[in-house]
Short mmCIF file of C-alpha atoms in Angstrom, two decimals:
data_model
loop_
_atom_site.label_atom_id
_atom_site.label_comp_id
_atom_site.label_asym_id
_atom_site.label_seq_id
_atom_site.Cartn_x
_atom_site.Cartn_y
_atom_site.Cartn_z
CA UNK A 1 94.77 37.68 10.04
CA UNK A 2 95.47 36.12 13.84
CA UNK A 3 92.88 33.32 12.34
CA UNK A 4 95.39 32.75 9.45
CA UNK A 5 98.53 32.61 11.86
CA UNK A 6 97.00 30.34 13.94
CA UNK A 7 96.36 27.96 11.01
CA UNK A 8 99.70 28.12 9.71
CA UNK A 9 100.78 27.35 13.24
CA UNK A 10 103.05 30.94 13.55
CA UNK A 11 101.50 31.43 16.61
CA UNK A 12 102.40 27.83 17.84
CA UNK A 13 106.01 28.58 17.04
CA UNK A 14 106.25 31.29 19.03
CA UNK A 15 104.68 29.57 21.87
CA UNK A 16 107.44 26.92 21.71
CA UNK A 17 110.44 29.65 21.59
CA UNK A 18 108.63 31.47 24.38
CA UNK A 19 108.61 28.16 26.39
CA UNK A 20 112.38 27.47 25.42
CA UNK A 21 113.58 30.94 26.58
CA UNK A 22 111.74 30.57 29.92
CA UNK A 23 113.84 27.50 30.40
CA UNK A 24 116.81 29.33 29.40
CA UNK A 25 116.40 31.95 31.68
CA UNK A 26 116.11 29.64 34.72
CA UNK A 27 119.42 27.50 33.78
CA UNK A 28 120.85 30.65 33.54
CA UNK A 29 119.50 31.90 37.03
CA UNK A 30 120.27 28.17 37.79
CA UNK A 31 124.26 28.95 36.74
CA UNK A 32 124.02 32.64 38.77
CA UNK A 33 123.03 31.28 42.20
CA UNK A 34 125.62 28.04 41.54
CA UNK A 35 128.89 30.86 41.13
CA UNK A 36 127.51 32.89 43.93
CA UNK A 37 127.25 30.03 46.28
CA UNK A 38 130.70 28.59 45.22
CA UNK A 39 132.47 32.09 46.33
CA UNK A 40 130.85 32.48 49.46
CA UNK A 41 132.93 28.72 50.57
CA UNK A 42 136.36 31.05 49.50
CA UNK A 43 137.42 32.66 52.86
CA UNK A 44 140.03 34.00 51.70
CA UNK A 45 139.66 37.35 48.86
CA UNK A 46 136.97 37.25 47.45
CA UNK A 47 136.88 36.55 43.82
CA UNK A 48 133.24 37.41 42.67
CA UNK A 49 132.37 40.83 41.91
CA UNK A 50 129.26 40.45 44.00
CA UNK A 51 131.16 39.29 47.60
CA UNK A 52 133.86 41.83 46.93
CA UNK A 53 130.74 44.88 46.78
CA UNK A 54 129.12 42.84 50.00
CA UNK A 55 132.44 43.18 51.86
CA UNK A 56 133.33 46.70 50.58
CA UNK A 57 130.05 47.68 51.72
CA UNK A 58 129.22 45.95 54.98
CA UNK A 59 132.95 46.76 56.16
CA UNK A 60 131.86 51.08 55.13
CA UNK A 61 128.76 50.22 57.51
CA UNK A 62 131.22 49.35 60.07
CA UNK A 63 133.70 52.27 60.00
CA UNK A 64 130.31 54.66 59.81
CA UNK A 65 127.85 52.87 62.11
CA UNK A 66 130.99 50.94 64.30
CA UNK A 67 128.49 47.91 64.06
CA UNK A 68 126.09 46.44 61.52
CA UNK A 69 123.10 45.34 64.02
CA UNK A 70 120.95 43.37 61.63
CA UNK A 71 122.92 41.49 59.50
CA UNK A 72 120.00 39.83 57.79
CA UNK A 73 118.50 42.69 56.43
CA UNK A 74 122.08 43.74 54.94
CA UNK A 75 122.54 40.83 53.18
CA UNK A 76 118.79 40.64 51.65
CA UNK A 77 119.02 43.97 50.60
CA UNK A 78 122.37 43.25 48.92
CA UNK A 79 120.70 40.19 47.20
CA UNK A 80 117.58 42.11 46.15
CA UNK A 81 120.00 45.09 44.57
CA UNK A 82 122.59 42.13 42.78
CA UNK A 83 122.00 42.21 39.05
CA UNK A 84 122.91 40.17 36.10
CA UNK A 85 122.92 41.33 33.12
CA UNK A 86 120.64 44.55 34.04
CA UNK A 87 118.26 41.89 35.28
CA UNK A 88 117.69 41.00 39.11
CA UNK A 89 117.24 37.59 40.49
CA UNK A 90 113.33 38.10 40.71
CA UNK A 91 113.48 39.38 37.28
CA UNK A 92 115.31 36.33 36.12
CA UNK A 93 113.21 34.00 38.50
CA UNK A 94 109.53 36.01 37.09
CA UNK A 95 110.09 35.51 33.39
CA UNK A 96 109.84 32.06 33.75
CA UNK A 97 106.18 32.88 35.28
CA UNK A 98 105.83 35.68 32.04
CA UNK A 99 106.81 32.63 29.73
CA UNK A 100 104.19 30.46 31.19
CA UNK A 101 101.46 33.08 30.70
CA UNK A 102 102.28 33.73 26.92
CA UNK A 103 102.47 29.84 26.60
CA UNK A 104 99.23 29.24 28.01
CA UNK A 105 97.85 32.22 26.04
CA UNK A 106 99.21 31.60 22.78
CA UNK A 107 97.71 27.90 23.34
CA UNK A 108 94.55 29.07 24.20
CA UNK A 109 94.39 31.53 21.21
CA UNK A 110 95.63 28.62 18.67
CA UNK A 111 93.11 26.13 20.58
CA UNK A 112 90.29 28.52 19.78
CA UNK A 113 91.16 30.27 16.52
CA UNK A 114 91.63 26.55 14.73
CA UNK A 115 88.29 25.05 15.52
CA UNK A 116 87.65 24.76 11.97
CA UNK A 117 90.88 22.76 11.56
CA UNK A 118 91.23 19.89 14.10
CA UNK A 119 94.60 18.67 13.27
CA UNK A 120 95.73 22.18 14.29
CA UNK A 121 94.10 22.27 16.91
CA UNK A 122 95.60 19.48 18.62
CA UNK A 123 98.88 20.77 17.94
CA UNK A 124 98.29 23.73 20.08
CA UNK A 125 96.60 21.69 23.01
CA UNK A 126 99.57 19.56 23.01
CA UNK A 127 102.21 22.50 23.01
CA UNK A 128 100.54 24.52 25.28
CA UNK A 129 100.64 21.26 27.83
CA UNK A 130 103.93 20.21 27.14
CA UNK A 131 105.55 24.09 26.94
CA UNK A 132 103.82 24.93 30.73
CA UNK A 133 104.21 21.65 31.94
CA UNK A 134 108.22 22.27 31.22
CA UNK A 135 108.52 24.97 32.70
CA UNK A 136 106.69 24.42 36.14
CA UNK A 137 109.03 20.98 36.58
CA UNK A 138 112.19 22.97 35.39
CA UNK A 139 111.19 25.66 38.44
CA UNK A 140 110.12 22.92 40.77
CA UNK A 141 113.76 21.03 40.08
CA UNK A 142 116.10 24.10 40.11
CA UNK A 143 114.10 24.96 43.46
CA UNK A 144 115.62 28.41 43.86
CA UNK A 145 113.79 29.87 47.05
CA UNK A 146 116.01 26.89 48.62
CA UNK A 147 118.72 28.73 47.02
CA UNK A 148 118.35 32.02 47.86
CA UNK A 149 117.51 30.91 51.51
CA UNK A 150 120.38 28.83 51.23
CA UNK A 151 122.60 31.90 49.79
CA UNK A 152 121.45 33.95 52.26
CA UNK A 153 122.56 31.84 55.22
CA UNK A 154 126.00 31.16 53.84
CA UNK A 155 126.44 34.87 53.43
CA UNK A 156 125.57 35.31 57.18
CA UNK A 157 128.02 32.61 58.15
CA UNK A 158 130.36 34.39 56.22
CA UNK A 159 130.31 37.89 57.47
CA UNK A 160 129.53 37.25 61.47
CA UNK A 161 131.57 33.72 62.15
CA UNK A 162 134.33 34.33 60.21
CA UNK A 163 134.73 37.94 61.13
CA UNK A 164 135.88 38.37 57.23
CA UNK A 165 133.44 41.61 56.50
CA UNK A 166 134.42 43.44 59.79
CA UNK A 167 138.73 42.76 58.80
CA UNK A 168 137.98 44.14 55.18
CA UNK A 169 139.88 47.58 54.97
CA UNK A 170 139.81 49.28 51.74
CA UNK A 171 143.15 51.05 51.09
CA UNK A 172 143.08 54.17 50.12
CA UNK A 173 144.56 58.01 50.25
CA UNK A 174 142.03 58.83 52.57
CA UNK A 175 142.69 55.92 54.95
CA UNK A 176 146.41 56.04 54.79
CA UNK A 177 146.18 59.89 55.94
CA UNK A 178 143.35 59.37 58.83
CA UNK A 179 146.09 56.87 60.28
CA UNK A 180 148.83 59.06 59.83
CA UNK A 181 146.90 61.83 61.85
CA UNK A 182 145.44 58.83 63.94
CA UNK A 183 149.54 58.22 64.62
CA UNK A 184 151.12 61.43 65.27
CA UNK A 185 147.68 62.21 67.31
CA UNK A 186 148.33 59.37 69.70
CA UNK A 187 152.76 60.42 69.84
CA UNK A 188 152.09 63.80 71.05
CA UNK A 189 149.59 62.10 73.47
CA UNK A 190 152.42 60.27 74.64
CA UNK A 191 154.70 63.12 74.97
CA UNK A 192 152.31 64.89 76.84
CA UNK A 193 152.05 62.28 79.46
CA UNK A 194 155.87 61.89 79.66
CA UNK A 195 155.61 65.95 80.00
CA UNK A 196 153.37 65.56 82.88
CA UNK A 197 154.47 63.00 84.53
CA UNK A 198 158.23 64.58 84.49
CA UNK A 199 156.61 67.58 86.18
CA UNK A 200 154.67 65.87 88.43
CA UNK A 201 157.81 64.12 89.96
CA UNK A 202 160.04 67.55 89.84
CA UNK A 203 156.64 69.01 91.99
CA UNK A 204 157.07 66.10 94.89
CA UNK A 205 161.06 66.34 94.86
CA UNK A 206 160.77 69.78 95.21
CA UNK A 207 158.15 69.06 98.30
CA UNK A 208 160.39 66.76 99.62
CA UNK A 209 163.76 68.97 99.30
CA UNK A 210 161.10 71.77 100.87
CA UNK A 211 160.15 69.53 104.10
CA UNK A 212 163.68 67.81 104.40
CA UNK A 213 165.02 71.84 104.94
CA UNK A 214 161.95 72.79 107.29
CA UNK A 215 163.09 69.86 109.33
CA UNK A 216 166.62 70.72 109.02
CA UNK A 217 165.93 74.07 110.17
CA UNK A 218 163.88 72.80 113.01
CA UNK A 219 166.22 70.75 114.66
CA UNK A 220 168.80 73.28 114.16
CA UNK A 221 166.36 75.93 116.50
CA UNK A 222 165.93 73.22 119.02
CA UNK A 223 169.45 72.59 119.21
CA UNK A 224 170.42 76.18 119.66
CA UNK A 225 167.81 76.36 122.41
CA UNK A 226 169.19 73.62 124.22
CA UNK A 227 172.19 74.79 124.23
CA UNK A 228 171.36 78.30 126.01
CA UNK A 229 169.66 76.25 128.70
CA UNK A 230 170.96 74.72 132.37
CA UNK A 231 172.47 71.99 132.43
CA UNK A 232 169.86 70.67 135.02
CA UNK A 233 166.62 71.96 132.73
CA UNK A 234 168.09 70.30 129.85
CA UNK A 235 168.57 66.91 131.64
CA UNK A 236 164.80 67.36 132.86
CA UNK A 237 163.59 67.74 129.30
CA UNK A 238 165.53 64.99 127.53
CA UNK A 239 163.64 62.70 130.79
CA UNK A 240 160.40 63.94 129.79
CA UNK A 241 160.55 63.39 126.03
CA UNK A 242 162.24 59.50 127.06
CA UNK A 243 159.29 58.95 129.11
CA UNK A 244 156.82 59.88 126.44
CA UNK A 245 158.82 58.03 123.82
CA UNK A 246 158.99 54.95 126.01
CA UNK A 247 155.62 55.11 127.11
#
């Protein structure tokens, strides 16, 4: 039965489909990296739905972590975890490599299950050639490890030079009430530091009022002392404390 197919060339036309879907799949990987690199030059909001998840996400590893300390890592893991269509960008980039194994299987099969029939035969030596020799120049043109290199720098560029990851706030209930707290935390600080600092300066006019009377007092004693004394002992004194004073 797999003799007959490969005689009515069935399994050459599947080869060739194969061949044209690996293609497909890499101009569409091709058209993925080409929108993902165009966002990243937007600093301003992003517009993708990828670089709006990066900086939701790398500005949440902020507020938990208060810094992100490898930023590389980040960003490949964000690029390994990206899907399109259910399908990763290694899963898009490997079925080229799946599409050149059927290719070169189905060729092989065809090559060997037509020996009887030689203008078959050719057929599927030529297809197989032409199918994997397609698809390793498609991959070698579109280049995409130069890409994702190329993706990943840009992403880098974006989130540590222009500081647009770390200024990314998501709004939300949540937020709006920590600031409120955040707020009314930091004005009853305040008050609290007017409270003591209004106390503190009732506590040294107090002293002061306290000291001013002790002195008060004192002068009033030595005055009263004076005043019981001679007229001679008192001159005597005031020439001893003039002499010190002077001295």
């Amino acid at each position: 039965m797999l003799q007959t197919m490969a005689e009515q060339k069935v399994l050459f036309y599947v080869m060739a489909v194969v061949g044209v879907l690996g293609v497909i799949s890499q101009l569409i990987l091709n058209r993925i990296y080409a929108k993902l690199l165009l966002d990243t030059k937007n600093t301003g909001a992003p517009r993708g739905k990828f670089m709006k998840q990066l900086k939701q996400r790398f500005a949440n590893c902020q507020r938990l972590n208060d810094e992100v300390s490898n930023v590389s890592a980040f960003i490949e893991k964000q690029i390994l975890e990206y899907k399109c269509w259910n399908l990763s960008l290694h899963q898009w980039q490997r079925l080229a490599a799946y599409a050149f194994v059927v290719c070169a299987v189905l060729a092989g099969a065809g090559y060997y299950l037509t020996a009887q029939a030689a203008g078959v035969r050719v057929w599927y030596l030529r297809g197989g050639i032409v199918t994997c020799a397609a698809l390793l120049l498609i991959e070698g043109i579109l280049d995409f490890r130069y890409k994702n290199k190329n993706l990943q720098t840009r992403l880098a560029d974006y989130l540590e030079n222009t500081g647009m990851g770390r200024n990314f706030e998501e709004v939300s209930i949540y937020d709006k009430a920590e600031k409120e707290n955040k707020k009314i935390s930091r004005r009853l600080e305040r008050a609290k530091a007017r409270k003591e600092s209004q106390e503190l300066k009732n506590q040294v006019k107090s002293g002061i009022n306290e000291v001013a009377a002790e002195k008060e007092e004192t002068r009033s004693k030595e005055a009263e002392i004076l005043k019981q004394m001679d007229p001679k002992e008192q001159e005597r004194i005031i020439r001893e404390v003039l002499k010190e004073f002077l001295a």
